[in-house]
Amino acid sequence: MSEPGIFEIINTTRSIKYFKQDPVPMDLIRKVLDAGTKAPSGENTQPWEFVVVTNREDKKFIQQLYQKFVKLRFYKRHSSLKNSNTPFAKMLNGVIHLAENLHKVPVHLLVCAHRDWPASIPAEKRIGKAPPPYASIYPCIQNILLASRALGLGATLTTIHHMFEVDMHQRFRIPNQVSIVALIPIGYAKFGFGPVERISANKVTHFEKWGSKNLFKANMNKRRIS
Ligand SMILES: Cc1cc2nc3c(=O)[nH]c(=O)nc-3n(C[C@H](O)[C@H](O)[C@H](O)COP(=O)(O)O)c2cc1C
């Protein structure tokens, strides 16, 4: 079977929230992380470090806290939308399902970043802990999501753990100068991949100046006339 091309991968990398429990070979995780480390970063600082969690008790520890905060944030809205079929309700069903089953997902990947002040914040305003360098870590995260998909693995970018990051730091002995930017559950998808549905690029693209829309449609019409 030939490997999917880059556009097929991009167009089918859904956020997988329903997983099988089949174990994931560590050599695949290694490939995924190799892809993460090929991402660009500001001044090539490569601020990432990873913690790969597969231990049952540690995953249960994460799941219990994760579900507690998903409950606080989403359960009220979810109960009023339970029987609805809108994309938002479906997304919420997935979020709740993942929260209730997170410990069963084979791998919990913690994507960490060394904290660093952005150059735009002057020295006198640098109070407290520096934020993680989001702009430099998110390309790495996206590479991880795409590489997972390319290897037939499902994954989802999650950030709920920021609400209990102190507990995570203690449990996994992560130093204070490092932030856990994303928790990415990785495993085999129960219902397959994509297609990804988004607002079209044509709707959100301006031509030369803000406000002049429909660049792609106009060009397509021109082509048809000639
Ligand atoms: C910054 C960010 C934070 C996210 N946090 C969570 C999360 O905590 N839990 C979760 O289940 N999904 C999370 N997601 C995934 C979104 O729910 C998902 O990308 C969105 O619903 C689109 O779904 P799709 O890619 O399957 O079309 C997050 C995505 C991003 C970009």
PDB file of C-alpha atoms and ligand atoms in Angstrom:
ATOM      1  CA  MET A   1       0.000   0.000   0.000  1.00  0.00           C
ATOM      2  CA  SER A   2       1.469   3.393  -0.978  1.00  0.00           C
ATOM      3  CA  GLU A   3       1.857   6.070   1.712  1.00  0.00           C
ATOM      4  CA  PRO A   4      -0.606   8.968   1.581  1.00  0.00           C
ATOM      5  CA  GLY A   5       0.763  12.217   0.093  1.00  0.00           C
ATOM      6  CA  ILE A   6       1.176  15.406   2.131  1.00  0.00           C
ATOM      7  CA  PHE A   7      -2.164  16.939   1.043  1.00  0.00           C
ATOM      8  CA  GLU A   8      -4.093  13.770   1.794  1.00  0.00           C
ATOM      9  CA  ILE A   9      -2.491  13.721   5.239  1.00  0.00           C
ATOM     10  CA  ILE A  10      -3.327  17.388   5.910  1.00  0.00           C
ATOM     11  CA  ASN A  11      -6.884  16.970   4.651  1.00  0.00           C
ATOM     12  CA  THR A  12      -7.585  13.927   6.837  1.00  0.00           C
ATOM     13  CA  THR A  13      -5.814  14.782  10.096  1.00  0.00           C
ATOM     14  CA  ARG A  14      -8.887  15.021  12.337  1.00  0.00           C
ATOM     15  CA  SER A  15      -8.547  15.373  16.097  1.00  0.00           C
ATOM     16  CA  ILE A  16      -9.080  11.743  17.073  1.00  0.00           C
ATOM     17  CA  LYS A  17     -11.059  11.399  20.313  1.00  0.00           C
ATOM     18  CA  TYR A  18     -12.188   7.744  19.998  1.00  0.00           C
ATOM     19  CA  PHE A  19      -9.297   5.269  20.304  1.00  0.00           C
ATOM     20  CA  LYS A  20      -8.707   1.540  20.203  1.00  0.00           C
ATOM     21  CA  GLN A  21      -6.656   0.151  23.084  1.00  0.00           C
ATOM     22  CA  ASP A  22      -4.138  -1.723  20.881  1.00  0.00           C
ATOM     23  CA  PRO A  23      -0.581  -0.870  21.969  1.00  0.00           C
ATOM     24  CA  VAL A  24       1.509   1.473  19.845  1.00  0.00           C
ATOM     25  CA  PRO A  25       5.041   0.269  18.933  1.00  0.00           C
ATOM     26  CA  MET A  26       7.676   2.578  20.423  1.00  0.00           C
ATOM     27  CA  ASP A  27       9.543   2.782  17.111  1.00  0.00           C
ATOM     28  CA  LEU A  28       6.477   4.619  15.701  1.00  0.00           C
ATOM     29  CA  ILE A  29       6.506   7.059  18.619  1.00  0.00           C
ATOM     30  CA  ARG A  30      10.209   7.591  17.938  1.00  0.00           C
ATOM     31  CA  LYS A  31       9.402   8.449  14.291  1.00  0.00           C
ATOM     32  CA  VAL A  32       6.652  10.837  15.394  1.00  0.00           C
ATOM     33  CA  LEU A  33       9.037  12.609  17.786  1.00  0.00           C
ATOM     34  CA  ASP A  34      11.781  12.748  15.145  1.00  0.00           C
ATOM     35  CA  ALA A  35       9.263  14.554  12.918  1.00  0.00           C
ATOM     36  CA  GLY A  36       8.436  16.936  15.799  1.00  0.00           C
ATOM     37  CA  THR A  37      12.078  17.854  16.209  1.00  0.00           C
ATOM     38  CA  LYS A  38      12.386  18.773  12.508  1.00  0.00           C
ATOM     39  CA  ALA A  39      10.100  21.800  13.042  1.00  0.00           C
ATOM     40  CA  PRO A  40      11.372  25.373  12.746  1.00  0.00           C
ATOM     41  CA  SER A  41      11.769  27.503  15.901  1.00  0.00           C
ATOM     42  CA  GLY A  42      12.731  31.123  16.624  1.00  0.00           C
ATOM     43  CA  GLU A  43      16.512  31.512  16.370  1.00  0.00           C
ATOM     44  CA  ASN A  44      16.570  27.712  16.002  1.00  0.00           C
ATOM     45  CA  THR A  45      16.280  27.424  19.803  1.00  0.00           C
ATOM     46  CA  GLN A  46      14.503  24.031  19.549  1.00  0.00           C
ATOM     47  CA  PRO A  47      12.814  24.560  22.941  1.00  0.00           C
ATOM     48  CA  TRP A  48      11.047  21.165  23.041  1.00  0.00           C
ATOM     49  CA  GLU A  49      11.388  18.178  25.353  1.00  0.00           C
ATOM     50  CA  PHE A  50       8.954  15.265  25.526  1.00  0.00           C
ATOM     51  CA  VAL A  51       7.653  12.947  28.213  1.00  0.00           C
ATOM     52  CA  VAL A  52       6.163   9.694  26.891  1.00  0.00           C
ATOM     53  CA  VAL A  53       3.698   8.239  29.406  1.00  0.00           C
ATOM     54  CA  THR A  54       2.447   4.656  28.991  1.00  0.00           C
ATOM     55  CA  ASN A  55       2.237   3.572  32.631  1.00  0.00           C
ATOM     56  CA  ARG A  56      -1.347   2.651  33.653  1.00  0.00           C
ATOM     57  CA  GLU A  57      -1.299   4.446  37.054  1.00  0.00           C
ATOM     58  CA  ASP A  58       0.202   7.624  35.597  1.00  0.00           C
ATOM     59  CA  LYS A  59      -2.393   7.704  32.788  1.00  0.00           C
ATOM     60  CA  LYS A  60      -5.185   7.205  35.349  1.00  0.00           C
ATOM     61  CA  PHE A  61      -3.731  10.072  37.410  1.00  0.00           C
ATOM     62  CA  ILE A  62      -3.885  12.332  34.341  1.00  0.00           C
ATOM     63  CA  GLN A  63      -7.362  11.134  33.318  1.00  0.00           C
ATOM     64  CA  GLN A  64      -8.941  11.794  36.722  1.00  0.00           C
ATOM     65  CA  LEU A  65      -7.724  15.390  36.833  1.00  0.00           C
ATOM     66  CA  TYR A  66      -8.453  15.920  33.138  1.00  0.00           C
ATOM     67  CA  GLN A  67     -12.038  14.705  33.519  1.00  0.00           C
ATOM     68  CA  LYS A  68     -12.566  16.848  36.627  1.00  0.00           C
ATOM     69  CA  PHE A  69     -11.713  20.013  34.675  1.00  0.00           C
ATOM     70  CA  VAL A  70     -13.586  18.949  31.523  1.00  0.00           C
ATOM     71  CA  LYS A  71     -16.623  18.471  33.800  1.00  0.00           C
ATOM     72  CA  LEU A  72     -16.291  22.006  35.168  1.00  0.00           C
ATOM     73  CA  ARG A  73     -15.876  23.487  31.698  1.00  0.00           C
ATOM     74  CA  PHE A  74     -18.138  21.440  29.442  1.00  0.00           C
ATOM     75  CA  TYR A  75     -20.637  19.137  31.212  1.00  0.00           C
ATOM     76  CA  LYS A  76     -23.368  21.793  31.719  1.00  0.00           C
ATOM     77  CA  ARG A  77     -23.282  22.775  28.029  1.00  0.00           C
ATOM     78  CA  HIS A  78     -23.054  19.125  27.025  1.00  0.00           C
ATOM     79  CA  SER A  79     -26.190  18.064  28.914  1.00  0.00           C
ATOM     80  CA  SER A  80     -28.278  20.629  26.990  1.00  0.00           C
ATOM     81  CA  LEU A  81     -26.821  19.482  23.636  1.00  0.00           C
ATOM     82  CA  LYS A  82     -26.759  15.711  24.206  1.00  0.00           C
ATOM     83  CA  ASN A  83     -29.347  14.883  21.555  1.00  0.00           C
ATOM     84  CA  SER A  84     -28.299  17.556  19.083  1.00  0.00           C
ATOM     85  CA  ASN A  85     -26.504  16.682  15.838  1.00  0.00           C
ATOM     86  CA  THR A  86     -24.719  19.996  15.210  1.00  0.00           C
ATOM     87  CA  PRO A  87     -20.941  19.981  14.584  1.00  0.00           C
ATOM     88  CA  PHE A  88     -20.456  21.705  17.967  1.00  0.00           C
ATOM     89  CA  ALA A  89     -22.487  19.046  19.799  1.00  0.00           C
ATOM     90  CA  LYS A  90     -20.543  16.296  18.023  1.00  0.00           C
ATOM     91  CA  MET A  91     -17.259  17.971  18.975  1.00  0.00           C
ATOM     92  CA  LEU A  92     -18.438  18.195  22.599  1.00  0.00           C
ATOM     93  CA  ASN A  93     -19.458  14.507  22.607  1.00  0.00           C
ATOM     94  CA  GLY A  94     -15.902  13.716  21.489  1.00  0.00           C
ATOM     95  CA  VAL A  95     -14.329  15.925  24.176  1.00  0.00           C
ATOM     96  CA  ILE A  96     -16.421  14.242  26.896  1.00  0.00           C
ATOM     97  CA  HIS A  97     -15.733  10.738  25.540  1.00  0.00           C
ATOM     98  CA  LEU A  98     -11.993  11.412  25.482  1.00  0.00           C
ATOM     99  CA  ALA A  99     -12.074  12.784  29.038  1.00  0.00           C
ATOM    100  CA  GLU A 100     -13.867   9.671  30.302  1.00  0.00           C
ATOM    101  CA  ASN A 101     -11.532   7.264  28.453  1.00  0.00           C
ATOM    102  CA  LEU A 102      -8.211   9.085  28.383  1.00  0.00           C
ATOM    103  CA  HIS A 103      -6.446   6.515  30.616  1.00  0.00           C
ATOM    104  CA  LYS A 104      -7.203   3.775  28.048  1.00  0.00           C
ATOM    105  CA  VAL A 105      -5.345   5.575  25.232  1.00  0.00           C
ATOM    106  CA  PRO A 106      -1.969   3.766  24.837  1.00  0.00           C
ATOM    107  CA  VAL A 107       0.325   6.814  24.873  1.00  0.00           C
ATOM    108  CA  HIS A 108       0.055  10.188  26.592  1.00  0.00           C
ATOM    109  CA  LEU A 109       2.656  12.449  25.039  1.00  0.00           C
ATOM    110  CA  LEU A 110       3.567  15.569  27.027  1.00  0.00           C
ATOM    111  CA  VAL A 111       5.073  18.187  24.727  1.00  0.00           C
ATOM    112  CA  CYS A 112       7.133  20.480  26.935  1.00  0.00           C
ATOM    113  CA  ALA A 113       8.973  23.716  26.171  1.00  0.00           C
ATOM    114  CA  HIS A 114      11.679  25.653  27.993  1.00  0.00           C
ATOM    115  CA  ARG A 115      10.183  28.952  29.132  1.00  0.00           C
ATOM    116  CA  ASP A 116      11.564  32.072  27.468  1.00  0.00           C
ATOM    117  CA  TRP A 117      10.554  35.750  27.381  1.00  0.00           C
ATOM    118  CA  PRO A 118       9.529  36.968  23.925  1.00  0.00           C
ATOM    119  CA  ALA A 119      11.836  39.713  22.609  1.00  0.00           C
ATOM    120  CA  SER A 120       8.828  42.099  22.504  1.00  0.00           C
ATOM    121  CA  ILE A 121       8.582  42.161  26.356  1.00  0.00           C
ATOM    122  CA  PRO A 122      11.096  44.697  27.766  1.00  0.00           C
ATOM    123  CA  ALA A 123      13.336  43.596  30.682  1.00  0.00           C
ATOM    124  CA  GLU A 124      11.465  45.764  33.261  1.00  0.00           C
ATOM    125  CA  LYS A 125       8.182  44.065  32.406  1.00  0.00           C
ATOM    126  CA  ARG A 126       9.540  40.545  32.819  1.00  0.00           C
ATOM    127  CA  ILE A 127       7.807  39.662  36.093  1.00  0.00           C
ATOM    128  CA  GLY A 128       7.238  36.123  37.333  1.00  0.00           C
ATOM    129  CA  LYS A 129       7.730  33.071  35.184  1.00  0.00           C
ATOM    130  CA  ALA A 130       8.460  33.467  31.464  1.00  0.00           C
ATOM    131  CA  PRO A 131       5.762  32.001  29.215  1.00  0.00           C
ATOM    132  CA  PRO A 132       6.521  28.987  27.040  1.00  0.00           C
ATOM    133  CA  PRO A 133       7.597  30.010  23.512  1.00  0.00           C
ATOM    134  CA  TYR A 134       4.273  29.092  21.903  1.00  0.00           C
ATOM    135  CA  ALA A 135       5.233  30.247  18.412  1.00  0.00           C
ATOM    136  CA  SER A 136       8.230  27.912  18.457  1.00  0.00           C
ATOM    137  CA  ILE A 137       6.521  24.873  19.962  1.00  0.00           C
ATOM    138  CA  TYR A 138       3.328  24.770  17.889  1.00  0.00           C
ATOM    139  CA  PRO A 139       5.110  23.914  14.581  1.00  0.00           C
ATOM    140  CA  CYS A 140       6.639  20.945  16.442  1.00  0.00           C
ATOM    141  CA  ILE A 141       3.182  19.958  17.721  1.00  0.00           C
ATOM    142  CA  GLN A 142       1.673  20.168  14.229  1.00  0.00           C
ATOM    143  CA  ASN A 143       4.506  18.000  12.839  1.00  0.00           C
ATOM    144  CA  ILE A 144       3.696  15.444  15.549  1.00  0.00           C
ATOM    145  CA  LEU A 145      -0.007  15.419  14.605  1.00  0.00           C
ATOM    146  CA  LEU A 146       0.736  15.061  10.876  1.00  0.00           C
ATOM    147  CA  ALA A 147       3.433  12.406  11.362  1.00  0.00           C
ATOM    148  CA  SER A 148       1.074  10.403  13.588  1.00  0.00           C
ATOM    149  CA  ARG A 149      -1.567  10.495  10.853  1.00  0.00           C
ATOM    150  CA  ALA A 150       1.005   9.491   8.214  1.00  0.00           C
ATOM    151  CA  LEU A 151       1.911   6.434  10.310  1.00  0.00           C
ATOM    152  CA  GLY A 152      -1.749   5.464  10.742  1.00  0.00           C
ATOM    153  CA  LEU A 153      -1.960   6.742  14.324  1.00  0.00           C
ATOM    154  CA  GLY A 154      -4.702   8.960  15.724  1.00  0.00           C
ATOM    155  CA  ALA A 155      -3.834  11.921  17.953  1.00  0.00           C
ATOM    156  CA  THR A 156      -5.424  15.029  19.429  1.00  0.00           C
ATOM    157  CA  LEU A 157      -3.910  18.254  20.658  1.00  0.00           C
ATOM    158  CA  THR A 158      -5.285  18.928  24.154  1.00  0.00           C
ATOM    159  CA  THR A 159      -4.616  21.750  26.607  1.00  0.00           C
ATOM    160  CA  ILE A 160      -6.990  21.097  29.543  1.00  0.00           C
ATOM    161  CA  HIS A 161      -3.976  19.988  31.641  1.00  0.00           C
ATOM    162  CA  HIS A 162      -2.968  23.670  31.982  1.00  0.00           C
ATOM    163  CA  MET A 163      -5.670  23.795  34.678  1.00  0.00           C
ATOM    164  CA  PHE A 164      -3.721  21.244  36.760  1.00  0.00           C
ATOM    165  CA  GLU A 165      -0.202  21.830  35.485  1.00  0.00           C
ATOM    166  CA  VAL A 166       1.256  22.040  39.023  1.00  0.00           C
ATOM    167  CA  ASP A 167       0.089  18.467  39.751  1.00  0.00           C
ATOM    168  CA  MET A 168       1.549  17.331  36.431  1.00  0.00           C
ATOM    169  CA  HIS A 169       4.909  18.933  37.204  1.00  0.00           C
ATOM    170  CA  GLN A 170       5.095  17.174  40.565  1.00  0.00           C
ATOM    171  CA  ARG A 171       4.016  13.772  39.280  1.00  0.00           C
ATOM    172  CA  PHE A 172       6.359  13.732  36.284  1.00  0.00           C
ATOM    173  CA  ARG A 173       9.218  15.660  37.987  1.00  0.00           C
ATOM    174  CA  ILE A 174       9.170  18.391  35.362  1.00  0.00           C
ATOM    175  CA  PRO A 175      11.327  21.421  36.307  1.00  0.00           C
ATOM    176  CA  ASN A 176       9.728  24.856  36.817  1.00  0.00           C
ATOM    177  CA  GLN A 177      11.587  26.462  33.922  1.00  0.00           C
ATOM    178  CA  VAL A 178       9.762  24.073  31.598  1.00  0.00           C
ATOM    179  CA  SER A 179       6.078  24.266  30.663  1.00  0.00           C
ATOM    180  CA  ILE A 180       3.887  21.384  29.478  1.00  0.00           C
ATOM    181  CA  VAL A 181       2.355  22.992  26.398  1.00  0.00           C
ATOM    182  CA  ALA A 182       0.297  20.083  25.095  1.00  0.00           C
ATOM    183  CA  LEU A 183      -0.942  16.695  26.167  1.00  0.00           C
ATOM    184  CA  ILE A 184      -1.343  14.541  23.051  1.00  0.00           C
ATOM    185  CA  PRO A 185      -3.054  11.175  23.433  1.00  0.00           C
ATOM    186  CA  ILE A 186      -1.810   8.825  20.676  1.00  0.00           C
ATOM    187  CA  GLY A 187      -3.237   5.465  19.607  1.00  0.00           C
ATOM    188  CA  TYR A 188      -5.062   3.725  16.781  1.00  0.00           C
ATOM    189  CA  ALA A 189      -8.279   5.508  15.753  1.00  0.00           C
ATOM    190  CA  LYS A 190     -11.531   3.619  16.364  1.00  0.00           C
ATOM    191  CA  PHE A 191     -13.388   5.212  13.432  1.00  0.00           C
ATOM    192  CA  GLY A 192     -10.606   6.171  11.006  1.00  0.00           C
ATOM    193  CA  PHE A 193      -9.482   9.613   9.877  1.00  0.00           C
ATOM    194  CA  GLY A 194     -10.829  12.777   8.167  1.00  0.00           C
ATOM    195  CA  PRO A 195     -12.046  14.506   6.123  1.00  0.00           C
ATOM    196  CA  VAL A 196     -11.283  17.762   7.933  1.00  0.00           C
ATOM    197  CA  GLU A 197     -14.074  20.323   7.563  1.00  0.00           C
ATOM    198  CA  ARG A 198     -13.148  24.011   7.816  1.00  0.00           C
ATOM    199  CA  ILE A 199     -14.207  27.423   6.504  1.00  0.00           C
ATOM    200  CA  SER A 200     -12.755  27.679   2.979  1.00  0.00           C
ATOM    201  CA  ALA A 201      -9.549  29.661   2.383  1.00  0.00           C
ATOM    202  CA  ASN A 202     -11.491  31.753  -0.144  1.00  0.00           C
ATOM    203  CA  LYS A 203     -13.735  33.103   2.645  1.00  0.00           C
ATOM    204  CA  VAL A 204     -10.871  34.217   4.872  1.00  0.00           C
ATOM    205  CA  THR A 205      -8.416  35.560   2.280  1.00  0.00           C
ATOM    206  CA  HIS A 206      -8.106  39.236   1.279  1.00  0.00           C
ATOM    207  CA  PHE A 207      -6.527  40.255  -2.011  1.00  0.00           C
ATOM    208  CA  GLU A 208      -3.826  42.977  -1.756  1.00  0.00           C
ATOM    209  CA  LYS A 209      -5.804  44.971   0.893  1.00  0.00           C
ATOM    210  CA  TRP A 210      -8.140  43.908   3.707  1.00  0.00           C
ATOM    211  CA  GLY A 211     -11.740  43.707   2.495  1.00  0.00           C
ATOM    212  CA  SER A 212     -11.188  42.658  -1.111  1.00  0.00           C
ATOM    213  CA  LYS A 213     -12.430  39.074  -1.156  1.00  0.00           C
ATOM    214  CA  ASN A 214     -13.037  36.201  -3.543  1.00  0.00           C
ATOM    215  CA  LEU A 215      -9.562  36.219  -5.072  1.00  0.00           C
ATOM    216  CA  PHE A 216      -9.680  32.548  -5.948  1.00  0.00           C
ATOM    217  CA  LYS A 217     -13.213  32.643  -7.357  1.00  0.00           C
ATOM    218  CA  ALA A 218     -12.372  35.683  -9.518  1.00  0.00           C
ATOM    219  CA  ASN A 219      -9.311  33.936 -10.916  1.00  0.00           C
ATOM    220  CA  MET A 220     -11.276  30.784 -11.615  1.00  0.00           C
ATOM    221  CA  ASN A 221     -13.909  32.795 -13.536  1.00  0.00           C
ATOM    222  CA  LYS A 222     -11.186  34.538 -15.574  1.00  0.00           C
ATOM    223  CA  ARG A 223      -9.757  31.178 -16.537  1.00  0.00           C
ATOM    224  CA  ARG A 224     -13.168  29.933 -17.634  1.00  0.00           C
ATOM    225  CA  ILE A 225     -13.755  33.020 -19.874  1.00  0.00           C
ATOM    226  CA  SER A 226     -10.433  32.860 -21.689  1.00  0.00           C
TER     227      SER A 226
HETATM  228  C1  LIG B   1      -5.204  25.022  21.154  1.00  0.00           C
HETATM  229  C2  LIG B   1      -6.075  23.793  21.068  1.00  0.00           C
HETATM  230  C3  LIG B   1      -6.527  23.206  22.237  1.00  0.00           C
HETATM  231  C4  LIG B   1      -7.320  22.059  22.188  1.00  0.00           C
HETATM  232  N1  LIG B   1      -7.703  21.474  23.367  1.00  0.00           N
HETATM  233  C5  LIG B   1      -8.444  20.343  23.328  1.00  0.00           C
HETATM  234  C6  LIG B   1      -8.785  19.670  24.549  1.00  0.00           C
HETATM  235  O1  LIG B   1      -8.385  20.073  25.633  1.00  0.00           O
HETATM  236  N2  LIG B   1      -9.530  18.533  24.466  1.00  0.00           N
HETATM  237  C7  LIG B   1      -9.930  18.025  23.256  1.00  0.00           C
HETATM  238  O2  LIG B   1     -10.607  16.973  23.226  1.00  0.00           O
HETATM  239  N3  LIG B   1      -9.618  18.631  22.081  1.00  0.00           N
HETATM  240  C8  LIG B   1      -8.890  19.768  22.097  1.00  0.00           C
HETATM  241  N4  LIG B   1      -8.519  20.389  20.915  1.00  0.00           N
HETATM  242  C9  LIG B   1      -8.936  19.801  19.633  1.00  0.00           C
HETATM  243  C10 LIG B   1     -10.127  20.551  19.051  1.00  0.00           C
HETATM  244  O3  LIG B   1     -11.292  20.145  19.724  1.00  0.00           O
HETATM  245  C11 LIG B   1     -10.216  20.199  17.551  1.00  0.00           C
HETATM  246  O4  LIG B   1      -9.047  20.648  16.924  1.00  0.00           O
HETATM  247  C12 LIG B   1     -11.386  20.864  16.854  1.00  0.00           C
HETATM  248  O5  LIG B   1     -12.581  20.475  17.467  1.00  0.00           O
HETATM  249  C13 LIG B   1     -11.431  20.464  15.385  1.00  0.00           C
HETATM  250  O6  LIG B   1     -11.640  19.072  15.295  1.00  0.00           O
HETATM  251  P1  LIG B   1     -11.215  18.268  13.994  1.00  0.00           P
HETATM  252  O7  LIG B   1      -9.775  18.515  13.817  1.00  0.00           O
HETATM  253  O8  LIG B   1     -11.500  16.830  14.303  1.00  0.00           O
HETATM  254  O9  LIG B   1     -12.012  18.782  12.847  1.00  0.00           O
HETATM  255  C14 LIG B   1      -7.713  21.513  20.941  1.00  0.00           C
HETATM  256  C15 LIG B   1      -7.237  22.105  19.755  1.00  0.00           C
HETATM  257  C16 LIG B   1      -6.404  23.216  19.810  1.00  0.00           C
HETATM  258  C17 LIG B   1      -5.885  23.808  18.527  1.00  0.00           C
END
